[in-house]
Each structure stands twice: as C-alpha cells, then as structure tokens.
PDB file of C-alpha atoms in Angstrom:
ATOM      1  CA  MET A   1     118.502  90.835  74.253  1.00 80.00           C
ATOM      2  CA  ARG A   2     116.945  88.799  77.201  1.00 83.00           C
ATOM      3  CA  LYS A   3     113.750  86.668  77.210  1.00 86.00           C
ATOM      4  CA  VAL A   4     111.840  86.692  80.529  1.00 85.00           C
ATOM      5  CA  LYS A   5     109.461  83.764  81.117  1.00 86.00           C
ATOM      6  CA  LEU A   6     106.628  84.770  83.601  1.00 86.00           C
ATOM      7  CA  ARG A   7     105.730  82.158  86.087  1.00 80.00           C
ATOM      8  CA  GLU A   8     102.132  80.677  86.237  1.00 80.00           C
ATOM      9  CA  GLY A   9      99.559  82.804  87.868  1.00 82.00           C
ATOM     10  CA  VAL A  10     100.635  86.217  86.651  1.00 86.00           C
ATOM     11  CA  ASP A  11      97.585  88.436  85.660  1.00 88.00           C
ATOM     12  CA  LEU A  12      99.220  89.448  82.045  1.00 89.00           C
ATOM     13  CA  ALA A  13      96.416  91.890  81.498  1.00 89.00           C
ATOM     14  CA  ASN A  14      96.961  93.481  84.720  1.00 88.00           C
ATOM     15  CA  LEU A  15     100.667  93.525  84.343  1.00 88.00           C
ATOM     16  CA  TYR A  16     101.021  94.796  80.935  1.00 90.00           C
ATOM     17  CA  GLY A  17      98.141  97.426  81.375  1.00 89.00           C
ATOM     18  CA  PRO A  18      95.623  98.719  78.884  1.00 89.00           C
ATOM     19  CA  ARG A  19      97.267  98.509  75.395  1.00 87.00           C
ATOM     20  CA  ASP A  20     100.275  97.542  77.058  1.00 89.00           C
ATOM     21  CA  MET A  21     100.630 101.046  78.801  1.00 90.00           C
ATOM     22  CA  HIS A  22     102.746  99.589  81.674  1.00 91.00           C
ATOM     23  CA  LEU A  23     105.193  98.208  79.365  1.00 90.00           C
ATOM     24  CA  ARG A  24     105.432 101.438  77.562  1.00 90.00           C
ATOM     25  CA  LEU A  25     106.269 103.208  80.780  1.00 89.00           C
ATOM     26  CA  ILE A  26     108.940 100.635  81.597  1.00 89.00           C
ATOM     27  CA  GLU A  27     110.310 101.533  78.112  1.00 88.00           C
ATOM     28  CA  ASP A  28     110.412 105.120  78.596  1.00 86.00           C
ATOM     29  CA  GLY A  29     111.644 104.951  82.049  1.00 84.00           C
ATOM     30  CA  LEU A  30     114.648 102.535  81.605  1.00 87.00           C
ATOM     31  CA  ARG A  31     115.268 103.196  77.970  1.00 87.00           C
ATOM     32  CA  VAL A  32     114.940  99.603  76.982  1.00 89.00           C
ATOM     33  CA  ARG A  33     112.717  97.977  74.380  1.00 91.00           C
ATOM     34  CA  VAL A  34     109.976  95.622  75.693  1.00 91.00           C
ATOM     35  CA  SER A  35     107.985  93.351  73.687  1.00 89.00           C
ATOM     36  CA  ALA A  36     105.528  90.676  74.943  1.00 89.00           C
ATOM     37  CA  ARG A  37     103.891  87.594  73.524  1.00 87.00           C
ATOM     38  CA  GLY A  38     101.776  85.758  75.914  1.00 88.00           C
ATOM     39  CA  ASP A  39     103.854  85.069  79.213  1.00 87.00           C
ATOM     40  CA  GLU A  40     107.081  85.752  77.619  1.00 89.00           C
ATOM     41  CA  VAL A  41     108.748  89.234  77.435  1.00 89.00           C
ATOM     42  CA  THR A  42     111.691  90.180  75.524  1.00 90.00           C
ATOM     43  CA  LEU A  43     114.026  93.070  76.743  1.00 91.00           C
ATOM     44  CA  GLU A  44     116.456  94.761  74.542  1.00 90.00           C
ATOM     45  CA  GLY A  45     119.019  97.586  75.667  1.00 87.00           C
ATOM     46  CA  LEU A  46     122.152  98.139  77.758  1.00 86.00           C
ATOM     47  CA  PRO A  47     122.765  95.040  79.983  1.00 83.00           C
ATOM     48  CA  GLU A  48     122.246  97.098  83.270  1.00 82.00           C
ATOM     49  CA  ALA A  49     119.139  98.655  81.912  1.00 84.00           C
ATOM     50  CA  VAL A  50     117.731  95.182  80.838  1.00 86.00           C
ATOM     51  CA  GLY A  51     118.820  93.783  84.263  1.00 83.00           C
ATOM     52  CA  ARG A  52     116.675  96.340  86.200  1.00 85.00           C
ATOM     53  CA  ALA A  53     113.725  95.974  83.782  1.00 86.00           C
ATOM     54  CA  GLU A  54     113.744  92.143  84.477  1.00 87.00           C
ATOM     55  CA  HIS A  55     113.923  92.684  88.155  1.00 83.00           C
ATOM     56  CA  LEU A  56     111.020  95.283  87.975  1.00 86.00           C
ATOM     57  CA  LEU A  57     108.784  93.153  85.614  1.00 87.00           C
ATOM     58  CA  CYS A  58     109.335  89.967  87.934  1.00 84.00           C
ATOM     59  CA  GLU A  59     108.392  92.120  91.042  1.00 82.00           C
ATOM     60  CA  LEU A  60     105.353  93.671  89.614  1.00 85.00           C
ATOM     61  CA  ALA A  61     104.289  90.217  88.216  1.00 85.00           C
ATOM     62  CA  GLU A  62     104.243  88.927  91.838  1.00 81.00           C
ATOM     63  CA  ARG A  63     101.873  91.691  92.880  1.00 80.00           C
ATOM     64  CA  THR A  64      99.461  90.568  90.434  1.00 81.00           C
ATOM     65  CA  ILE A  65      99.457  86.944  91.823  1.00 78.00           C
ATOM     66  CA  GLY A  66      98.151  88.656  94.920  1.00 65.00           C
ATOM     67  CA  ARG A  67      95.108  90.094  92.939  1.00 67.00           C
ATOM     68  CA  ARG A  68      96.459  93.569  93.527  1.00 70.00           C
ATOM     69  CA  GLN A  69      95.365  95.707  90.640  1.00 80.00           C
ATOM     70  CA  LEU A  70      98.318  97.821  89.132  1.00 83.00           C
ATOM     71  CA  LYS A  71      97.807 101.419  87.983  1.00 83.00           C
ATOM     72  CA  SER A  72     100.154 103.534  85.929  1.00 82.00           C
ATOM     73  CA  GLU A  73     101.039 105.282  89.223  1.00 79.00           C
ATOM     74  CA  ASP A  74     102.343 102.035  90.683  1.00 80.00           C
ATOM     75  CA  ILE A  75     104.653 101.603  87.608  1.00 84.00           C
ATOM     76  CA  THR A  76     105.989 105.174  87.972  1.00 81.00           C
ATOM     77  CA  ARG A  77     106.591 104.870  91.692  1.00 76.00           C
ATOM     78  CA  ALA A  78     108.459 101.570  90.878  1.00 79.00           C
ATOM     79  CA  LEU A  79     110.640 103.297  88.337  1.00 80.00           C
ATOM     80  CA  ARG A  80     111.241 106.025  90.653  1.00 73.00           C
ATOM     81  CA  ALA A  81     112.518 103.721  93.259  1.00 69.00           C
ATOM     82  CA  THR A  82     115.008 102.217  90.910  1.00 67.00           C
ATOM     83  CA  GLU A  83     116.356 105.765  90.149  1.00 64.00           C
ATOM     84  CA  GLU A  84     117.166 106.266  93.948  1.00 55.00           C
ATOM     85  CA  ASP A  85     119.974 103.737  93.768  1.00 46.00           C
ATOM     86  CA  SER A  86     120.502 101.954  90.417  1.00 46.00           C
ATOM     87  CA  SER A  87     123.441  99.736  91.876  1.00 41.00           C
ATOM     88  CA  SER A  88     120.980  97.797  94.259  1.00 41.00           C
ATOM     89  CA  LYS A  89     117.594  96.234  93.858  1.00 42.00           C
ATOM     90  CA  PRO A  90     114.605  98.597  94.632  1.00 43.00           C
ATOM     91  CA  ASP A  91     112.469  97.557  97.772  1.00 48.00           C
ATOM     92  CA  PHE A  92     109.035  96.348  96.988  1.00 47.00           C
ATOM     93  CA  PRO A  93     107.252  95.793 100.059  1.00 46.00           C
ATOM     94  CA  ASN A  94     104.179  93.434  99.971  1.00 52.00           C
ATOM     95  CA  PRO A  95     102.497  94.164 103.183  1.00 55.00           C
ATOM     96  CA  ALA A  96      99.265  93.075 104.462  1.00 61.00           C
ATOM     97  CA  PRO A  97      96.225  95.252 103.592  1.00 66.00           C
ATOM     98  CA  LEU A  98      94.771  97.520 106.303  1.00 77.00           C
ATOM     99  CA  PHE A  99      90.878  96.649 106.330  1.00 72.00           C
ATOM    100  CA  THR A 100      88.533  99.471 106.608  1.00 75.00           C
ATOM    101  CA  PRO A 101      84.647  99.384 106.634  1.00 75.00           C
ATOM    102  CA  LYS A 102      84.775 100.319 103.039  1.00 72.00           C
ATOM    103  CA  GLY A 103      87.580  98.016 101.841  1.00 72.00           C
ATOM    104  CA  SER A 104      91.267  97.647 102.232  1.00 74.00           C
ATOM    105  CA  VAL A 105      94.184 100.018 102.221  1.00 79.00           C
ATOM    106  CA  VAL A 106      97.586  98.833 101.154  1.00 78.00           C
ATOM    107  CA  PRO A 107     100.856 100.856 101.788  1.00 83.00           C
ATOM    108  CA  LYS A 108     102.260 101.826  98.161  1.00 78.00           C
ATOM    109  CA  THR A 109     105.805 102.962  98.905  1.00 80.00           C
ATOM    110  CA  PRO A 110     108.611 101.623 101.118  1.00 82.00           C
ATOM    111  CA  SER A 111     108.351 104.625 103.360  1.00 87.00           C
ATOM    112  CA  GLN A 112     104.535 104.080 103.848  1.00 89.00           C
ATOM    113  CA  HIS A 113     105.408 100.480 104.650  1.00 88.00           C
ATOM    114  CA  VAL A 114     107.982 101.542 107.399  1.00 90.00           C
ATOM    115  CA  TYR A 115     105.155 103.947 108.660  1.00 94.00           C
ATOM    116  CA  VAL A 116     102.522 101.284 109.170  1.00 93.00           C
ATOM    117  CA  GLU A 117     105.053  98.938 110.804  1.00 92.00           C
ATOM    118  CA  ALA A 118     106.167 101.953 113.080  1.00 94.00           C
ATOM    119  CA  ILE A 119     102.600 102.445 114.180  1.00 95.00           C
ATOM    120  CA  GLN A 120     101.992  98.766 114.933  1.00 93.00           C
ATOM    121  CA  LYS A 121     104.960  98.640 117.006  1.00 93.00           C
ATOM    122  CA  HIS A 122     105.370 101.985 118.957  1.00 95.00           C
ATOM    123  CA  ASP A 123     102.789 104.102 121.085  1.00 95.00           C
ATOM    124  CA  LEU A 124     103.973 107.328 119.496  1.00 97.00           C
ATOM    125  CA  VAL A 125     104.785 107.878 115.910  1.00 97.00           C
ATOM    126  CA  ILE A 126     105.730 111.194 114.155  1.00 97.00           C
ATOM    127  CA  GLY A 127     105.277 111.217 110.446  1.00 95.00           C
ATOM    128  CA  ILE A 128     107.042 114.121 108.734  1.00 95.00           C
ATOM    129  CA  GLY A 129     106.876 114.916 105.029  1.00 91.00           C
ATOM    130  CA  PRO A 130     105.164 116.669 102.009  1.00 88.00           C
ATOM    131  CA  ALA A 131     101.527 116.636 101.308  1.00 83.00           C
ATOM    132  CA  GLY A 132     100.045 113.737  99.642  1.00 84.00           C
ATOM    133  CA  THR A 133     102.285 110.983 101.020  1.00 89.00           C
ATOM    134  CA  GLY A 134      99.431 109.122 102.843  1.00 89.00           C
ATOM    135  CA  LYS A 135     100.394 110.371 106.523  1.00 93.00           C
ATOM    136  CA  THR A 136      96.842 110.919 107.764  1.00 91.00           C
ATOM    137  CA  TYR A 137      95.159 108.499 105.437  1.00 90.00           C
ATOM    138  CA  LEU A 138      97.209 105.437 106.623  1.00 93.00           C
ATOM    139  CA  ALA A 139      97.004 106.631 110.183  1.00 93.00           C
ATOM    140  CA  MET A 140      93.102 106.969 109.784  1.00 92.00           C
ATOM    141  CA  ALA A 141      93.021 103.388 108.408  1.00 92.00           C
ATOM    142  CA  MET A 142      94.884 102.129 111.141  1.00 92.00           C
ATOM    143  CA  ALA A 143      92.764 103.864 113.717  1.00 94.00           C
ATOM    144  CA  LEU A 144      89.498 102.487 112.385  1.00 93.00           C
ATOM    145  CA  GLY A 145      91.125  99.070 112.162  1.00 91.00           C
ATOM    146  CA  ALA A 146      91.834  99.295 115.940  1.00 93.00           C
ATOM    147  CA  LEU A 147      88.357 100.402 116.814  1.00 93.00           C
ATOM    148  CA  MET A 148      86.745  97.839 114.853  1.00 91.00           C
ATOM    149  CA  ARG A 149      88.816  95.139 116.461  1.00 92.00           C
ATOM    150  CA  LYS A 150      88.141  96.774 119.951  1.00 93.00           C
ATOM    151  CA  GLU A 151      91.629  97.364 120.553  1.00 94.00           C
ATOM    152  CA  VAL A 152      90.736 100.881 121.654  1.00 95.00           C
ATOM    153  CA  CYS A 153      87.498 102.539 122.749  1.00 96.00           C
ATOM    154  CA  ARG A 154      87.559 105.694 120.692  1.00 95.00           C
ATOM    155  CA  ILE A 155      89.392 107.527 117.990  1.00 95.00           C
ATOM    156  CA  VAL A 156      90.358 111.162 118.700  1.00 94.00           C
ATOM    157  CA  LEU A 157      91.286 113.396 115.780  1.00 92.00           C
ATOM    158  CA  ALA A 158      92.663 116.715 116.300  1.00 91.00           C
ATOM    159  CA  ARG A 159      93.856 119.570 114.169  1.00 88.00           C
ATOM    160  CA  PRO A 160      95.365 123.238 114.742  1.00 88.00           C
ATOM    161  CA  ALA A 161      92.910 125.794 113.840  1.00 75.00           C
ATOM    162  CA  VAL A 162      95.222 127.897 111.755  1.00 66.00           C
ATOM    163  CA  GLU A 163      94.334 129.313 108.261  1.00 49.00           C
ATOM    164  CA  ALA A 164      96.603 128.761 105.357  1.00 48.00           C
ATOM    165  CA  GLY A 165      98.286 132.092 104.628  1.00 45.00           C
ATOM    166  CA  GLU A 166      95.262 134.277 105.099  1.00 47.00           C
ATOM    167  CA  ARG A 167      92.939 135.692 107.732  1.00 49.00           C
ATOM    168  CA  LEU A 168      89.345 134.550 107.545  1.00 42.00           C
ATOM    169  CA  GLY A 169      88.166 136.821 110.003  1.00 48.00           C
ATOM    170  CA  PHE A 170      84.951 136.364 112.024  1.00 50.00           C
ATOM    171  CA  LEU A 171      83.312 133.254 111.124  1.00 48.00           C
ATOM    172  CA  PRO A 172      79.368 133.045 111.873  1.00 53.00           C
ATOM    173  CA  GLY A 173      77.552 130.320 113.832  1.00 52.00           C
ATOM    174  CA  ASP A 174      77.842 128.228 116.827  1.00 48.00           C
ATOM    175  CA  MET A 175      80.970 126.700 117.900  1.00 48.00           C
ATOM    176  CA  PHE A 176      80.772 123.607 115.709  1.00 51.00           C
ATOM    177  CA  ALA A 177      80.242 125.962 112.651  1.00 54.00           C
ATOM    178  CA  LYS A 178      83.214 128.030 113.406  1.00 52.00           C
ATOM    179  CA  VAL A 179      85.594 125.050 113.652  1.00 59.00           C
ATOM    180  CA  HIS A 180      84.143 122.650 111.168  1.00 61.00           C
ATOM    181  CA  PRO A 181      86.183 124.154 108.239  1.00 66.00           C
ATOM    182  CA  TYR A 182      89.447 123.463 109.880  1.00 66.00           C
ATOM    183  CA  LEU A 183      88.437 119.768 110.469  1.00 73.00           C
ATOM    184  CA  ARG A 184      86.817 119.242 107.132  1.00 78.00           C
ATOM    185  CA  PRO A 185      89.874 117.295 105.853  1.00 77.00           C
ATOM    186  CA  LEU A 186      89.674 114.796 108.726  1.00 81.00           C
ATOM    187  CA  TYR A 187      85.870 114.224 107.949  1.00 83.00           C
ATOM    188  CA  ASP A 188      86.957 113.604 104.096  1.00 85.00           C
ATOM    189  CA  ALA A 189      89.555 111.062 105.110  1.00 83.00           C
ATOM    190  CA  LEU A 190      86.929 109.342 107.441  1.00 87.00           C
ATOM    191  CA  TYR A 191      84.083 109.261 104.930  1.00 88.00           C
ATOM    192  CA  GLY A 192      86.455 107.835 102.388  1.00 86.00           C
ATOM    193  CA  MET A 193      86.834 104.644 104.443  1.00 88.00           C
ATOM    194  CA  MET A 194      83.448 104.390 106.134  1.00 88.00           C
ATOM    195  CA  GLU A 195      79.881 104.977 104.970  1.00 91.00           C
ATOM    196  CA  MET A 196      78.754 108.503 106.035  1.00 90.00           C
ATOM    197  CA  ASP A 197      75.621 107.414 108.096  1.00 93.00           C
ATOM    198  CA  ARG A 198      77.895 104.949 110.103  1.00 92.00           C
ATOM    199  CA  ALA A 199      80.552 107.417 110.571  1.00 91.00           C
ATOM    200  CA  ASN A 200      78.083 110.103 111.860  1.00 91.00           C
ATOM    201  CA  ARG A 201      76.556 107.624 114.260  1.00 93.00           C
ATOM    202  CA  LEU A 202      80.038 106.907 115.695  1.00 93.00           C
ATOM    203  CA  ILE A 203      80.653 110.524 115.974  1.00 91.00           C
ATOM    204  CA  GLU A 204      77.345 111.119 117.773  1.00 92.00           C
ATOM    205  CA  ARG A 205      78.130 108.356 120.267  1.00 93.00           C
ATOM    206  CA  GLY A 206      81.543 109.798 120.891  1.00 92.00           C
ATOM    207  CA  ASP A 207      83.503 106.684 119.441  1.00 95.00           C
ATOM    208  CA  ILE A 208      85.073 109.201 117.010  1.00 94.00           C
ATOM    209  CA  GLU A 209      85.803 112.608 118.141  1.00 92.00           C
ATOM    210  CA  MET A 210      87.147 115.561 116.153  1.00 87.00           C
ATOM    211  CA  ALA A 211      88.332 118.692 117.838  1.00 85.00           C
ATOM    212  CA  PRO A 212      90.718 121.602 117.420  1.00 86.00           C
ATOM    213  CA  LEU A 213      93.933 121.252 119.229  1.00 89.00           C
ATOM    214  CA  ALA A 214      93.291 123.862 121.705  1.00 83.00           C
ATOM    215  CA  PHE A 215      90.379 121.690 123.037  1.00 85.00           C
ATOM    216  CA  MET A 216      92.726 118.994 124.227  1.00 88.00           C
ATOM    217  CA  ARG A 217      94.173 120.948 127.393  1.00 87.00           C
ATOM    218  CA  GLY A 218      93.137 119.233 130.564  1.00 87.00           C
ATOM    219  CA  ARG A 219      92.178 115.911 129.176  1.00 90.00           C
ATOM    220  CA  THR A 220      93.734 112.553 129.491  1.00 91.00           C
ATOM    221  CA  LEU A 221      93.217 110.225 126.586  1.00 93.00           C
ATOM    222  CA  ASN A 222      92.805 106.388 127.824  1.00 95.00           C
ATOM    223  CA  ASP A 223      92.120 103.712 125.619  1.00 96.00           C
ATOM    224  CA  ALA A 224      92.170 105.871 122.524  1.00 96.00           C
ATOM    225  CA  PHE A 225      93.813 106.074 119.130  1.00 97.00           C
ATOM    226  CA  VAL A 226      94.686 109.784 118.661  1.00 96.00           C
ATOM    227  CA  ILE A 227      95.792 111.530 115.457  1.00 95.00           C
ATOM    228  CA  LEU A 228      97.210 115.123 115.354  1.00 95.00           C
ATOM    229  CA  ASP A 229      97.107 116.301 111.841  1.00 92.00           C
ATOM    230  CA  GLU A 230      98.849 119.347 110.270  1.00 92.00           C
ATOM    231  CA  ALA A 231     101.102 119.323 113.342  1.00 93.00           C
ATOM    232  CA  GLN A 232     103.370 121.756 111.810  1.00 94.00           C
ATOM    233  CA  ASN A 233     101.003 124.450 112.728  1.00 92.00           C
ATOM    234  CA  ALA A 234     100.782 123.519 116.355  1.00 93.00           C
ATOM    235  CA  THR A 235     103.013 126.059 118.376  1.00 93.00           C
ATOM    236  CA  ALA A 236     105.624 124.699 120.731  1.00 94.00           C
ATOM    237  CA  GLU A 237     103.249 125.019 123.764  1.00 94.00           C
ATOM    238  CA  GLN A 238     100.412 123.233 122.066  1.00 94.00           C
ATOM    239  CA  MET A 239     102.766 120.242 121.033  1.00 95.00           C
ATOM    240  CA  LYS A 240     103.854 119.793 124.650  1.00 95.00           C
ATOM    241  CA  MET A 241     100.394 119.974 125.681  1.00 95.00           C
ATOM    242  CA  PHE A 242      99.091 117.343 123.102  1.00 95.00           C
ATOM    243  CA  LEU A 243     102.019 114.886 123.952  1.00 95.00           C
ATOM    244  CA  THR A 244     101.349 114.929 127.713  1.00 94.00           C
ATOM    245  CA  ARG A 245      97.607 113.920 126.992  1.00 92.00           C
ATOM    246  CA  LEU A 246      98.430 110.368 126.280  1.00 92.00           C
ATOM    247  CA  GLY A 247      96.862 107.744 128.914  1.00 93.00           C
ATOM    248  CA  PHE A 248      96.962 104.144 129.331  1.00 94.00           C
ATOM    249  CA  ASN A 249      96.374 101.773 126.442  1.00 94.00           C
ATOM    250  CA  SER A 250      96.590 104.729 123.943  1.00 95.00           C
ATOM    251  CA  LYS A 251      98.484 105.212 120.692  1.00 96.00           C
ATOM    252  CA  ALA A 252      99.377 108.614 118.997  1.00 96.00           C
ATOM    253  CA  VAL A 253     100.189 109.494 115.569  1.00 97.00           C
ATOM    254  CA  ILE A 254     101.485 112.984 114.680  1.00 97.00           C
ATOM    255  CA  THR A 255     101.698 114.087 111.197  1.00 95.00           C
ATOM    256  CA  GLY A 256     102.887 117.222 109.319  1.00 94.00           C
ATOM    257  CA  ASP A 257     104.831 118.931 106.596  1.00 92.00           C
ATOM    258  CA  ILE A 258     107.546 121.209 108.017  1.00 90.00           C
ATOM    259  CA  THR A 259     107.890 122.933 104.700  1.00 86.00           C
ATOM    260  CA  GLN A 260     104.218 124.376 104.976  1.00 86.00           C
ATOM    261  CA  VAL A 261     104.172 126.297 108.502  1.00 88.00           C
ATOM    262  CA  ASP A 262     101.378 128.703 108.518  1.00 85.00           C
ATOM    263  CA  LEU A 263     102.078 130.166 111.975  1.00 88.00           C
ATOM    264  CA  PRO A 264     103.327 133.710 112.382  1.00 87.00           C
ATOM    265  CA  PRO A 265     107.098 134.400 112.058  1.00 86.00           C
ATOM    266  CA  ASP A 266     107.438 134.869 115.711  1.00 89.00           C
ATOM    267  CA  ARG A 267     105.929 131.396 116.751  1.00 90.00           C
ATOM    268  CA  THR A 268     107.919 128.353 116.914  1.00 91.00           C
ATOM    269  CA  SER A 269     106.460 125.256 115.229  1.00 94.00           C
ATOM    270  CA  GLY A 270     106.037 122.456 117.708  1.00 94.00           C
ATOM    271  CA  LEU A 271     106.601 119.821 115.006  1.00 95.00           C
ATOM    272  CA  ILE A 272     110.122 121.146 114.016  1.00 94.00           C
ATOM    273  CA  GLN A 273     110.962 121.572 117.707  1.00 95.00           C
ATOM    274  CA  VAL A 274     110.219 117.962 118.538  1.00 94.00           C
ATOM    275  CA  THR A 275     112.434 116.666 115.928  1.00 92.00           C
ATOM    276  CA  GLU A 276     115.180 117.830 118.090  1.00 91.00           C
ATOM    277  CA  ILE A 277     113.726 117.327 121.696  1.00 94.00           C
ATOM    278  CA  LEU A 278     112.360 114.054 121.171  1.00 94.00           C
ATOM    279  CA  ARG A 279     114.579 112.220 118.837  1.00 85.00           C
ATOM    280  CA  ALA A 280     116.540 110.300 121.289  1.00 86.00           C
ATOM    281  CA  VAL A 281     113.424 109.165 123.361  1.00 91.00           C
ATOM    282  CA  GLU A 282     112.968 105.376 123.391  1.00 91.00           C
ATOM    283  CA  GLY A 283     109.656 104.384 122.289  1.00 90.00           C
ATOM    284  CA  ILE A 284     109.062 107.272 119.798  1.00 95.00           C
ATOM    285  CA  LYS A 285     109.549 106.479 116.220  1.00 95.00           C
ATOM    286  CA  PHE A 286     109.958 109.268 113.515  1.00 95.00           C
ATOM    287  CA  VAL A 287     109.344 108.335 109.921  1.00 94.00           C
ATOM    288  CA  TYR A 288     110.218 110.803 107.029  1.00 93.00           C
ATOM    289  CA  PHE A 289     108.429 110.989 103.883  1.00 90.00           C
ATOM    290  CA  HIS A 290     109.865 112.212 100.482  1.00 83.00           C
ATOM    291  CA  GLU A 291     108.464 113.529  97.232  1.00 76.00           C
ATOM    292  CA  ARG A 292     108.814 109.888  95.774  1.00 74.00           C
ATOM    293  CA  ASP A 293     106.251 108.822  98.304  1.00 77.00           C
ATOM    294  CA  ILE A 294     103.498 110.963  96.864  1.00 77.00           C
ATOM    295  CA  VAL A 295     100.430 109.117  95.938  1.00 71.00           C
ATOM    296  CA  ARG A 296      98.501 112.213  94.408  1.00 66.00           C
ATOM    297  CA  HIS A 297      98.476 113.206  90.895  1.00 65.00           C
ATOM    298  CA  ARG A 298     101.865 112.546  89.355  1.00 63.00           C
ATOM    299  CA  LEU A 299     102.335 116.571  88.917  1.00 73.00           C
ATOM    300  CA  VAL A 300     102.166 116.651  92.776  1.00 70.00           C
ATOM    301  CA  GLN A 301     105.589 114.973  92.974  1.00 67.00           C
ATOM    302  CA  ASP A 302     107.326 117.163  90.295  1.00 75.00           C
ATOM    303  CA  ILE A 303     105.796 120.314  92.042  1.00 79.00           C
ATOM    304  CA  ILE A 304     107.113 119.402  95.454  1.00 72.00           C
ATOM    305  CA  LYS A 305     110.627 118.623  93.927  1.00 74.00           C
ATOM    306  CA  ALA A 306     110.568 122.083  92.246  1.00 82.00           C
ATOM    307  CA  TYR A 307     109.835 123.916  95.464  1.00 78.00           C
ATOM    308  CA  ASN A 308     112.464 122.046  97.233  1.00 73.00           C
ATOM    309  CA  GLN A 309     115.201 122.814  94.557  1.00 77.00           C
ATOM    310  CA  TYR A 310     113.976 126.388  94.653  1.00 77.00           C
ATOM    311  CA  GLY A 311     114.373 126.541  98.382  1.00 69.00           C
ATOM    312  CA  ASN A 312     117.785 124.851  98.426  1.00 65.00           C
ATOM    313  CA  GLY A 313     119.036 127.164  95.570  1.00 62.00           C
ATOM    314  CA  ALA A 314     117.851 130.242  97.683  1.00 52.00           C
ATOM    315  CA  GLY A 315     119.776 128.674 100.519  1.00 47.00           C
ATOM    316  CA  ASP A 316     116.597 128.081 102.581  1.00 47.00           C
ATOM    317  CA  SER A 317     117.730 125.091 104.501  1.00 45.00           C
ATOM    318  CA  GLN A 318     114.574 125.277 106.592  1.00 45.00           C
ATOM    319  CA  THR A 319     112.288 124.269 103.848  1.00 41.00           C
ATOM    320  CA  ARG A 320     113.745 120.781 103.519  1.00 42.00           C
ATOM    321  CA  SER A 321     111.575 117.788 104.648  1.00 43.00           C
ATOM    322  CA  ASP A 322     114.202 114.937 104.730  1.00 49.00           C
ATOM    323  CA  GLY A 323     114.682 115.146 108.558  1.00 51.00           C
ATOM    324  CA  PRO A 324     117.201 116.338 111.146  1.00 48.00           C
ATOM    325  CA  LYS A 325     120.924 116.288 110.303  1.00 44.00           C
TER     326      LYS A 325
END
C-alpha cells in the first residue's frame, strides 16, 4: 500500500472526475485499488502497478494546475501510453495551447505534440496516420494562428476530388456546387475554430481559399500556409505538382491515411510514393500517427486496431500506417 499526497493547487474534482470516474478508470486499467480522501490518495496492488499509478496520478494532477479540464478520454489515452512501454515512464507533454478565434486547441498525445513542433520548425511537414488523430485539425489551428498573427497573407486548403469507394456520377450545378461536397470536411474544421460569418468573409476576400487539388497546377503560393488533406488520394503526378507550388515565406502541411486509398488500382498514391522519395530530403519532416493517437470516440481506436490486425493476418503489409521500414 502507498499513500500519495497531492500538492497544493491541484483541482481535485477535475482530477478525480464525476463520482470518482477517473480513479475507477485507473483502477481498471492498472489493476490497482485507488481510494481518495481529500488530497491524499491510497494505492494498493502489485508494486510495479502502484508505481505506474502514482506517476500517472501526479502527471494528471499537474495538468489540472494548468486549468486544463480532464475528460475520461484523457485518462484512457494516458493509460494506453503506459501500456506502450511499462518499463519506462510515459511521456506527458504539456505544450502551449494553439489559439484560434473560438478558443484554444491543445495537442493531446505525444505524437500530436511532435507534429505541432514539426510544423513550427519546418516549412514542409507530412503527417501520416489513421483517421481521427488530429492531423488536419491541428494543421488548421496552426494555419489560422499564423494568419491572425499576419505571419502569412492567406491560407490555402486543398483536397483531391475523389469519391470514397463509389462513383457518384454527374453532379448538378456550377463548378462550386460540383466540388463543394469534396471540400466539406475542410469547411467543418474551419467553422469549428472560427465563427461562420467571419470565416465566410475571409473566404470571400481570398484570405482563405479552398480548392480541389487539380486546380493547383500553374500556381505559385507565396506568403501562404497550405494544407493538402486526404493526400493518400493524390496521384503521384498530382503530388509532385503540389510540392512544386510552394513559394517564398510559405509553409505546407500534407496529411493522409495510407490505409484508406480510394484511387483506382492502377494509380499510385502520391503520399505513399513520397515516403520513399523525400524521406532523406533535409527540411522535410515526416510525422507518423498510430491508433493510440485517435481523439474521436473510444471505439474508433479499437476499430482501427482491429482492421490493422486483420490486414496483418492476411499478409497485407501495405495496410500498415507505422511508417516506412
């Protein structure tokens, strides 16, 4: 048995959770018994598990001092981090928040922290990993921050116009109406960080531009923060075209999931190809995400893991998203 005295300033209600829900999650995850009385927590169980529980509690307590509101998903992610390597202490980054017009955005996993730092330090960052890991969302937050600070003059958001596993056929309307369904996820991310009216004014002024990837040919993007989303559906030719659009004082972030390619079988994914072509180029940073970085519903992590296990069991080495060998 070990008693842990939490230091002054810890938000106990936040740390323990509603009806001590966070403590129950730690109990189930580490197979220890946790009881709390005020700022003193008693831990019972195997020595190794008790040590990990103490470290976890202290790290989570530090987060509450910074007025960060803990959720059950934060506890679950922290527990998963301890499972990655039980012989060492998990990494709990406490990065500065990214400020957007609607509030702050904070990286929630070690990989997200690495990703944000990479975007700050490099002009071209390629984020690869499963859906729901925050690749596009964090890039959008950093783009808006750069625009608000006048570090760039505009944001350019691009996406390949490729259907997910089906053919929609003829779409009615003008050019905007035809391409809008493909760009809708980018609008959703933008409206999540900025009031819709303000965002639409910036779009009308040209400060924020959304376009299908095919419309990028022939352009030079100076003083811009450029995001290419769903890049696994860019062909090899489109990827080369996009990469050569980058102009002076510009930054580009490319995101995608190489396990969800919707191109025809005879077309090469440009995102998969660049992992081989550009991995040794100085100034380009690759960041790989994993299922433990997923910040959507808890079931999404288990779904991604199940698909990866199924693909590996079938001998499909192409479905893995853990980076090049």
